[in-house]
Amino acid sequence: MPKCRRTSCASATRRGSDMARMTMVEAIRDAHDVAMGRDDKVVVFGEDVGYFGGVFRCTAGLQAKYGPSRCFDAPISESGIVGAAVGMAAYGLKPCVEIQFADYMYPAYDQIVSEAARLRYRSAGEFTCPIVIRMPTGGGIFGGQTHSQSPEALFTHVAGLKTVVPSNPQDAKGLLLAAIDDPDPVIFLEPKRLYNGPFDGHHDRPVESWKTSPLSEVEEGWCPIPLGRANVVREGGDLTVLAYGTMVHVALAAVAESGTDAEVIDLRTLIPLDVDAIVASVRRTGRCLIVHEATLTSGFGAELAALVQRNCFWHLEAPVLRVAGWDTPYPHAQEWHYFPGPARIVENIRAVMEA
Amino acid sequence: MTDAAKLTFHVPEPELRPGDTPDFSHVTIPQAGSVRRPEVDEHPQEIRDLAFSIIRVLDREGRAVGPWAGTLSDAELVEGLRHMMTLRIFDNRMMTAQRQGKTSFYMQHLGEEAVACAFRKALDPGDMNFPTYRQAGLLIAGGYPMSKMMCQIYSNEADPLKGRQLPVLYSARDHGFFSVSGNLATQFIQAVGWAMASAISGDTRIAAGWIGDGSTAESDFHAALVFASTYKAPVILNIVNNQWAISTFQGIARGDAGTFAARGHGFGIPSLRVDGNDYLAVHAVAKWAAERARRNLGPTLVEYVTYRAGGHSTSDDPSAYRPKAESEAWPLGDPVLRLKAHLIATGAWSDERHTQAEAEIRAEVIAAQKEAEKIGTLHTGRHPSPREMFEDVYAEMPPHLLRQRHETGF
Ligand SMILES: Cc1ncc(C[n+]2csc(CCOP(=O)(O)OP(=O)(O)O)c2C)c(N)n1
Ligand SMILES: [Mg+2]
């Protein structure tokens, strides 16, 4: 049995009748519902988001419940969606918009980087941009290069943006509530491979469902999880594995298979980053492996590695290693050769342990 | 200020949702043959009406009527019919193959076959299309081997794209078919760029850009119109209005007034609206636009009015957002049946020949499928080596990629 500690939406004392079992899709939908019910300034829109409820069904039922002024379909224009959200935020609303796939956010990038991210700074706080931009990320669904990308580093590199990547239904709900409540723009990356069940990277095994996972027990109502707090999902002393999103589950599987007593940290938010949690762990274990699905070069792992060497240098017993997607576009047929699965992680755990 | 009325927020809604009974009787469809055919060099200001009507050639009785008729011989029309039938049977087989797990994903053309099939016949060798994922008709009508298309769909060892691309995002340079992007609308301005290059180079070749109704909302659509109009690029800008963009009806991209074709007017681009389920009309309009481009008269915007009779893709179930019977009620009919009726009316075709052709085509498609499946499907048989994953990122593989490829052991 792996030692497990969790801090999340579900506080130990409140378990019971106010918990519901949800998939990640349902948890995201529920977060929207709670936020919209609580604050009529929250508006939700995006491509296919209104009547249909989104191609992944994350906004299903919201238009029927709150009306088309609060939840509506947008034209296929990502720059339009984010640009309009910036304008609405300037007015005083709190838009939470969906980009259908992270791979389609590029037309919106100017609005995100030059506008949303800098509005507070350039107007000296006169205008602010409390918007949430949700988008499904990551691969594992044979989606090819335009339904598989993990562009988090393109956001973490931008001053003024917060970037969140939940790994389970509990966190998805709590973090989305916090993101909507946040006074600044938040990029909310949803690992699509986790929408309907956890995924440990063993693509040849039967698909799992959230229903049997304790992480699908989601607190009802308003239960934000503060941005900037990592979660130690497995305690251990041999090495520290840093991961987020889908890779949390893949890393846990790899750790189990490697036979090492690794500590696995789910970062949950990349900006703001829980540096204290990372540093405390690596100072204790003296070894660190970073895992992400995004391409290696200039990935967020590079930032993590720099932070670890700066803060833990005298405690390190091995070089910090990274396991990541190769520096190629995301291929279709070769998906499982591209995806940094358990085998590659185990190999790197060994390398960190043997160094 | 104080007694100003409260503003309200407007969101367009389709008239029909699941459970409603489709009724298009209030939709005015101009009579076949009723729309004039201007000279190709007529001033754009003088032909603005063509963006608000629908150019049609085939009437209810299957006769070809009016000034746009007569661009194709009976033999050419029979060939066109066979192309559309081939595309439909191809789609049918590949939809089934996807359900059988032979590939991950597929997108069909049901109800829209005439658009790309007829358009292809209006171009010359060397012209270049910048298609979306819903123009495989360009390949079928251009004689591209079906087995090769299927190898792409199966991502097998013979896939010309080496397993890298999502099914149906073909690329076929020699067939005037630019690599299809998964990112909507990007190709529209690229078509204009290709056409500008042809003009810069003193070439004779023209380009065609393609886009869906929903995707006209993207900035790249508008960039294409600006560049095309500024530089009078020799390009045909095609909007395929199949009424739907996944679950979103065309009114979300278009608004409540005007037409997609009329978007061209603000840019001074001659803009035509055509019955996209009428093979003859599509061909005639494409010919007209191609002539304009080739005579250095500049761009033409064409809206093909059609209907996406199937789901958006194999991941989509349209019964969640539109009435099941909507496609049958669609007033422009089925492009295959309409051309068939015309050819029977002229005596160039018969029910027996149609049945026979269907059997022949099915056999051809099945033969191509067998050939492709002998090599492999997505999860069976032979595939491109994982080594291929690292090729073509750059012309020459830089050291870091060499290192990564080495790490994989391939
Ligand atoms: C930039 C971008 N945004 C969103 C998508 C997701 N998407 C794929 S197809 C589609 C609908 C396109 O509709 P339309 O342009 O009408 O073409 P049709 O599918 O009807 O042929 C959407 C939203 C995408 N592929 N690219
Ligand atoms: Mg469409």
Short mmCIF file of N, CA and C and ligand atoms in Angstrom, two decimals, chain B residues 112 133-134 212-215 240-246 248 308, ligand 2:
data_model
loop_
_atom_site.label_atom_id
_atom_site.label_comp_id
_atom_site.label_asym_id
_atom_site.label_seq_id
_atom_site.Cartn_x
_atom_site.Cartn_y
_atom_site.Cartn_z
N GLU B 112 -23.02 16.37 -49.18
CA GLU B 112 -22.21 17.49 -49.71
C GLU B 112 -21.31 17.05 -50.86
N TYR B 133 -11.02 19.45 -44.05
CA TYR B 133 -11.14 17.99 -43.93
C TYR B 133 -12.36 17.47 -44.69
N ARG B 134 -13.23 18.34 -45.24
CA ARG B 134 -14.43 17.82 -45.87
C ARG B 134 -14.41 17.99 -47.38
N GLY B 212 -15.46 26.23 -43.98
CA GLY B 212 -16.84 25.91 -43.60
C GLY B 212 -17.56 27.14 -43.10
N ASP B 213 -18.89 27.07 -43.05
CA ASP B 213 -19.68 28.21 -42.59
C ASP B 213 -19.23 28.68 -41.20
N GLY B 214 -19.06 27.72 -40.30
CA GLY B 214 -18.70 28.09 -38.93
C GLY B 214 -17.34 28.77 -38.87
N SER B 215 -16.41 28.27 -39.68
CA SER B 215 -15.03 28.77 -39.61
C SER B 215 -14.86 30.15 -40.22
N VAL B 240 -18.22 26.55 -47.80
CA VAL B 240 -19.19 25.46 -47.84
C VAL B 240 -20.15 25.63 -46.66
N ASN B 241 -21.32 26.15 -46.97
CA ASN B 241 -22.32 26.37 -45.92
C ASN B 241 -23.21 25.14 -45.82
N ASN B 242 -22.80 24.22 -44.93
CA ASN B 242 -23.59 23.00 -44.72
C ASN B 242 -24.50 23.15 -43.51
N GLN B 243 -24.77 24.38 -43.12
CA GLN B 243 -25.74 24.75 -42.08
C GLN B 243 -25.26 24.53 -40.65
N TRP B 244 -24.27 23.66 -40.46
CA TRP B 244 -23.87 23.31 -39.10
C TRP B 244 -22.37 23.35 -38.93
N ALA B 245 -21.94 23.73 -37.74
CA ALA B 245 -20.55 23.64 -37.32
C ALA B 245 -20.59 22.84 -36.00
N ILE B 246 -20.31 21.57 -36.10
CA ILE B 246 -20.59 20.61 -35.01
C ILE B 246 -22.03 20.86 -34.54
N THR B 248 -23.32 23.76 -33.66
CA THR B 248 -23.65 25.17 -33.74
C THR B 248 -24.25 25.50 -35.11
N ARG B 308 -25.14 19.31 -44.09
CA ARG B 308 -24.34 18.20 -43.55
C ARG B 308 -25.31 17.15 -43.03
MG MG C 2 -20.41 23.73 -41.48
#
